[in-house]
Amino acid sequence: MHPEATRRRGAALEAALLEAAWAELVERGYGALTLEGVAQRAGTSRPVIARRWAGKAELVSAAAVHVLWQERMEVPDTGSLREDTITLLREANEKRVDATALLTAHLGDYFRETGTNPAEFRDAAIGGRTTSVDVIVDRAVARGEVDPELLTPRRRTLAFDLFRHEVLMRLGRVPDEVIVEIVDDLYLPALGLRPPRAREA
């Protein structure tokens, strides 16, 4: 066993393994990633990985979730659903786009192997946690800004679903004017709100 494995335990060792798996995924892609390569990068041995994850798919899934939750974003609280949404999308544009693009580019073989899809992967990553979207929308309801009867699941996440689509189509950052257009022309009207441009007109 590599000497590094004898010095790390518990959460520290697990984090090192997950970060090594992510680095291997980015560098090699899912198809070429091996547990031996992850172990070598992490300075440990394959049995150490096997004791924690059943196989490559489970390790890669855990690594992606680890990286995404490491980069959790601050939930804005501007007092306005419009400003909260634009602020959150801009932060996602800075912090999450590269990871989203990498996952899209490198996980095709993972989805084929596991018979899953990106939506299922996202649901598993969230794992029942309260999302930033839920927080800002629920605040808007509590302020009386949004009618809860209009909040179907699709409408609740519409701005973020459209943003994610733009990221996947571009495999990169979304222009700021597109973010504003998504919010003002599509999201707010779907929730019965008039964007500033409409009010001014």
mmCIF file of C-alpha atoms in Angstrom:
data_model
loop_
_atom_site.group_PDB
_atom_site.id
_atom_site.type_symbol
_atom_site.label_atom_id
_atom_site.label_comp_id
_atom_site.label_asym_id
_atom_site.label_seq_id
_atom_site.Cartn_x
_atom_site.Cartn_y
_atom_site.Cartn_z
ATOM 1 C CA MET A 1 0.000 0.000 0.000
ATOM 2 C CA HIS A 2 1.176 3.493 -0.823
ATOM 3 C CA PRO A 3 2.475 5.322 2.288
ATOM 4 C CA GLU A 4 0.014 8.173 1.699
ATOM 5 C CA ALA A 5 -2.853 5.787 2.387
ATOM 6 C CA THR A 6 -1.566 5.124 5.895
ATOM 7 C CA ARG A 7 -1.620 8.823 6.781
ATOM 8 C CA ARG A 8 -5.116 9.722 5.605
ATOM 9 C CA ARG A 9 -8.326 8.462 7.088
ATOM 10 C CA GLY A 10 -12.032 9.034 6.832
ATOM 11 C CA ALA A 11 -13.208 12.220 5.175
ATOM 12 C CA ALA A 12 -9.714 13.363 4.158
ATOM 13 C CA LEU A 13 -9.005 10.134 2.305
ATOM 14 C CA GLU A 14 -12.438 10.069 0.696
ATOM 15 C CA ALA A 15 -12.079 13.665 -0.505
ATOM 16 C CA ALA A 16 -8.656 12.856 -1.988
ATOM 17 C CA LEU A 17 -10.125 9.895 -3.860
ATOM 18 C CA LEU A 18 -13.068 11.890 -5.201
ATOM 19 C CA GLU A 19 -10.849 14.744 -6.344
ATOM 20 C CA ALA A 20 -8.508 12.272 -8.016
ATOM 21 C CA ALA A 21 -11.457 10.636 -9.775
ATOM 22 C CA TRP A 22 -12.684 14.023 -11.005
ATOM 23 C CA ALA A 23 -9.199 14.903 -12.284
ATOM 24 C CA GLU A 24 -8.990 11.586 -14.123
ATOM 25 C CA LEU A 25 -12.450 12.134 -15.616
ATOM 26 C CA VAL A 26 -11.508 15.594 -16.878
ATOM 27 C CA GLU A 27 -8.184 14.408 -18.263
ATOM 28 C CA ARG A 28 -9.176 11.051 -19.762
ATOM 29 C CA GLY A 29 -12.958 10.912 -20.051
ATOM 30 C CA TYR A 30 -15.172 8.238 -18.561
ATOM 31 C CA GLY A 31 -14.257 5.483 -21.008
ATOM 32 C CA ALA A 32 -10.518 5.652 -20.316
ATOM 33 C CA LEU A 33 -10.814 6.225 -16.567
ATOM 34 C CA THR A 34 -9.657 3.287 -14.440
ATOM 35 C CA LEU A 35 -9.754 2.641 -10.707
ATOM 36 C CA GLU A 36 -6.027 1.946 -10.862
ATOM 37 C CA GLY A 37 -5.416 5.367 -12.382
ATOM 38 C CA VAL A 38 -7.516 7.054 -9.711
ATOM 39 C CA ALA A 39 -5.685 5.157 -6.980
ATOM 40 C CA GLN A 40 -2.304 6.123 -8.393
ATOM 41 C CA ARG A 41 -3.283 9.788 -8.648
ATOM 42 C CA ALA A 42 -4.611 9.751 -5.085
ATOM 43 C CA GLY A 43 -1.494 7.997 -3.784
ATOM 44 C CA THR A 44 -3.306 4.900 -2.571
ATOM 45 C CA SER A 45 -4.390 1.484 -3.857
ATOM 46 C CA ARG A 46 -7.375 0.079 -5.722
ATOM 47 C CA PRO A 47 -8.672 -1.943 -2.726
ATOM 48 C CA VAL A 48 -9.024 1.332 -0.801
ATOM 49 C CA ILE A 49 -11.404 2.559 -3.525
ATOM 50 C CA ALA A 50 -13.226 -0.786 -3.750
ATOM 51 C CA ARG A 51 -14.076 -0.643 -0.054
ATOM 52 C CA ARG A 52 -16.001 2.603 -0.650
ATOM 53 C CA TRP A 53 -17.570 2.300 -4.110
ATOM 54 C CA ALA A 54 -18.854 -0.738 -5.949
ATOM 55 C CA GLY A 55 -17.284 0.263 -9.247
ATOM 56 C CA LYS A 56 -16.275 3.007 -11.649
ATOM 57 C CA ALA A 57 -19.790 4.331 -12.228
ATOM 58 C CA GLU A 58 -20.460 4.782 -8.527
ATOM 59 C CA LEU A 59 -17.089 6.468 -7.987
ATOM 60 C CA VAL A 60 -17.566 8.903 -10.872
ATOM 61 C CA SER A 61 -21.080 9.779 -9.733
ATOM 62 C CA ALA A 62 -19.806 10.482 -6.208
ATOM 63 C CA ALA A 63 -16.902 12.536 -7.571
ATOM 64 C CA ALA A 64 -19.183 14.737 -9.669
ATOM 65 C CA VAL A 65 -21.518 15.349 -6.734
ATOM 66 C CA HIS A 66 -18.519 16.131 -4.512
ATOM 67 C CA VAL A 67 -17.193 18.755 -6.925
ATOM 68 C CA LEU A 68 -20.586 20.358 -7.524
ATOM 69 C CA TRP A 69 -21.379 20.668 -3.833
ATOM 70 C CA GLN A 70 -17.903 21.985 -3.079
ATOM 71 C CA GLU A 71 -18.754 24.897 -5.344
ATOM 72 C CA ARG A 72 -22.054 25.766 -3.685
ATOM 73 C CA MET A 73 -23.246 29.245 -4.472
ATOM 74 C CA GLU A 74 -24.404 31.932 -2.099
ATOM 75 C CA VAL A 75 -28.175 32.391 -2.249
ATOM 76 C CA PRO A 76 -28.894 36.047 -3.074
ATOM 77 C CA ASP A 77 -31.512 37.968 -1.117
ATOM 78 C CA THR A 78 -32.117 41.253 -2.920
ATOM 79 C CA GLY A 79 -35.810 41.516 -2.074
ATOM 80 C CA SER A 80 -36.816 40.894 -5.694
ATOM 81 C CA LEU A 81 -37.356 37.602 -7.535
ATOM 82 C CA ARG A 82 -36.027 39.166 -10.726
ATOM 83 C CA GLU A 83 -32.791 40.379 -9.151
ATOM 84 C CA ASP A 84 -32.326 37.184 -7.114
ATOM 85 C CA THR A 85 -32.740 35.065 -10.250
ATOM 86 C CA ILE A 86 -30.420 37.146 -12.415
ATOM 87 C CA THR A 87 -27.815 37.260 -9.633
ATOM 88 C CA LEU A 88 -27.949 33.489 -9.135
ATOM 89 C CA LEU A 89 -27.714 32.794 -12.872
ATOM 90 C CA ARG A 90 -24.742 35.128 -13.188
ATOM 91 C CA GLU A 91 -23.010 33.331 -10.332
ATOM 92 C CA ALA A 92 -23.749 29.963 -11.938
ATOM 93 C CA ASN A 93 -22.289 31.370 -15.155
ATOM 94 C CA GLU A 94 -19.044 32.069 -13.298
ATOM 95 C CA LYS A 95 -18.815 29.014 -11.049
ATOM 96 C CA ARG A 96 -20.762 26.125 -12.586
ATOM 97 C CA VAL A 97 -20.547 26.380 -16.347
ATOM 98 C CA ASP A 98 -17.143 24.725 -16.740
ATOM 99 C CA ALA A 99 -18.184 21.756 -14.590
ATOM 100 C CA THR A 100 -21.489 21.409 -16.459
ATOM 101 C CA ALA A 101 -19.743 21.467 -19.829
ATOM 102 C CA LEU A 102 -17.180 18.918 -18.673
ATOM 103 C CA LEU A 103 -19.846 16.578 -17.377
ATOM 104 C CA THR A 104 -21.731 16.816 -20.654
ATOM 105 C CA ALA A 105 -18.606 16.127 -22.689
ATOM 106 C CA HIS A 106 -17.259 13.275 -20.560
ATOM 107 C CA LEU A 107 -20.248 11.362 -19.204
ATOM 108 C CA GLY A 108 -21.784 10.015 -22.409
ATOM 109 C CA ASP A 109 -20.283 6.564 -21.781
ATOM 110 C CA TYR A 110 -21.418 6.742 -18.153
ATOM 111 C CA PHE A 111 -25.047 7.294 -19.171
ATOM 112 C CA ARG A 112 -24.890 4.474 -21.713
ATOM 113 C CA GLU A 113 -23.297 2.097 -19.193
ATOM 114 C CA THR A 114 -25.708 2.888 -16.370
ATOM 115 C CA GLY A 115 -28.843 3.351 -18.477
ATOM 116 C CA THR A 116 -29.416 6.750 -16.881
ATOM 117 C CA ASN A 117 -29.638 10.285 -18.242
ATOM 118 C CA PRO A 118 -28.506 13.780 -17.165
ATOM 119 C CA ALA A 119 -31.858 14.543 -15.497
ATOM 120 C CA GLU A 120 -31.602 11.443 -13.322
ATOM 121 C CA PHE A 121 -27.992 12.262 -12.547
ATOM 122 C CA ARG A 122 -28.990 15.767 -11.425
ATOM 123 C CA ASP A 123 -31.828 14.444 -9.256
ATOM 124 C CA ALA A 124 -29.431 12.022 -7.575
ATOM 125 C CA ALA A 125 -26.905 14.815 -7.021
ATOM 126 C CA ILE A 126 -29.506 17.041 -5.362
ATOM 127 C CA GLY A 127 -30.533 14.138 -3.163
ATOM 128 C CA GLY A 128 -33.610 15.801 -1.707
ATOM 129 C CA ARG A 129 -31.694 18.897 -0.607
ATOM 130 C CA THR A 130 -33.322 22.322 -0.747
ATOM 131 C CA THR A 131 -31.926 24.086 -3.795
ATOM 132 C CA SER A 132 -31.043 27.746 -4.225
ATOM 133 C CA VAL A 133 -33.943 28.000 -6.675
ATOM 134 C CA ASP A 134 -36.380 26.772 -4.035
ATOM 135 C CA VAL A 135 -35.058 29.293 -1.527
ATOM 136 C CA ILE A 136 -35.438 32.353 -3.740
ATOM 137 C CA VAL A 137 -38.829 31.322 -5.124
ATOM 138 C CA ASP A 138 -40.214 30.504 -1.677
ATOM 139 C CA ARG A 139 -39.018 33.906 -0.448
ATOM 140 C CA ALA A 140 -40.858 35.554 -3.339
ATOM 141 C CA VAL A 141 -44.045 33.720 -2.358
ATOM 142 C CA ALA A 142 -43.606 34.749 1.288
ATOM 143 C CA ARG A 143 -43.240 38.402 0.196
ATOM 144 C CA GLY A 144 -46.472 38.156 -1.771
ATOM 145 C CA GLU A 145 -44.561 38.753 -5.002
ATOM 146 C CA VAL A 146 -45.571 35.465 -6.648
ATOM 147 C CA ASP A 147 -48.931 33.694 -6.631
ATOM 148 C CA PRO A 148 -48.220 30.151 -5.373
ATOM 149 C CA GLU A 149 -51.039 28.807 -7.550
ATOM 150 C CA LEU A 150 -48.913 29.650 -10.616
ATOM 151 C CA LEU A 151 -45.907 27.733 -9.298
ATOM 152 C CA THR A 152 -46.066 24.483 -11.209
ATOM 153 C CA PRO A 153 -42.800 22.524 -11.027
ATOM 154 C CA ARG A 154 -41.995 23.537 -14.628
ATOM 155 C CA ARG A 155 -42.585 27.233 -14.042
ATOM 156 C CA ARG A 156 -40.629 27.206 -10.778
ATOM 157 C CA THR A 157 -37.438 26.084 -12.506
ATOM 158 C CA LEU A 158 -38.024 27.547 -15.983
ATOM 159 C CA ALA A 159 -35.257 30.180 -15.892
ATOM 160 C CA PHE A 160 -32.702 27.664 -14.681
ATOM 161 C CA ASP A 161 -33.779 24.987 -17.145
ATOM 162 C CA LEU A 162 -33.412 27.463 -20.015
ATOM 163 C CA PHE A 163 -30.046 28.609 -18.693
ATOM 164 C CA ARG A 164 -28.854 24.985 -18.492
ATOM 165 C CA HIS A 165 -29.996 24.435 -22.087
ATOM 166 C CA GLU A 166 -27.936 27.439 -23.210
ATOM 167 C CA VAL A 167 -24.881 26.094 -21.387
ATOM 168 C CA LEU A 168 -25.233 22.689 -23.026
ATOM 169 C CA MET A 169 -25.727 24.189 -26.480
ATOM 170 C CA ARG A 170 -22.721 26.491 -26.117
ATOM 171 C CA LEU A 171 -20.566 24.203 -23.947
ATOM 172 C CA GLY A 172 -19.542 27.429 -22.277
ATOM 173 C CA ARG A 173 -20.736 30.613 -20.650
ATOM 174 C CA VAL A 174 -24.013 32.282 -21.485
ATOM 175 C CA PRO A 175 -23.947 35.951 -22.591
ATOM 176 C CA ASP A 176 -25.342 38.263 -19.943
ATOM 177 C CA GLU A 177 -27.983 39.666 -22.281
ATOM 178 C CA VAL A 178 -29.317 36.131 -22.775
ATOM 179 C CA ILE A 179 -29.597 35.648 -19.014
ATOM 180 C CA VAL A 180 -31.589 38.879 -18.712
ATOM 181 C CA GLU A 181 -33.767 37.904 -21.686
ATOM 182 C CA ILE A 182 -34.540 34.506 -20.144
ATOM 183 C CA VAL A 183 -35.661 36.148 -16.922
ATOM 184 C CA ASP A 184 -37.513 39.159 -18.329
ATOM 185 C CA ASP A 185 -39.115 37.723 -21.454
ATOM 186 C CA LEU A 186 -39.896 34.174 -20.317
ATOM 187 C CA TYR A 187 -39.567 33.494 -16.583
ATOM 188 C CA LEU A 188 -41.317 36.495 -15.057
ATOM 189 C CA PRO A 189 -44.272 36.449 -17.489
ATOM 190 C CA ALA A 190 -44.745 32.722 -16.800
ATOM 191 C CA LEU A 191 -45.167 33.634 -13.133
ATOM 192 C CA GLY A 192 -47.587 36.455 -13.842
ATOM 193 C CA LEU A 193 -44.994 39.206 -13.291
ATOM 194 C CA ARG A 194 -44.211 42.135 -15.558
ATOM 195 C CA PRO A 195 -40.509 42.767 -16.179
ATOM 196 C CA PRO A 196 -39.158 46.342 -15.948
ATOM 197 C CA ARG A 197 -39.117 46.808 -19.711
ATOM 198 C CA ALA A 198 -42.799 45.918 -19.975
ATOM 199 C CA ARG A 199 -43.702 48.244 -17.118
ATOM 200 C CA GLU A 200 -41.772 51.103 -18.753
ATOM 201 C CA ALA A 201 -43.489 50.485 -22.095
#
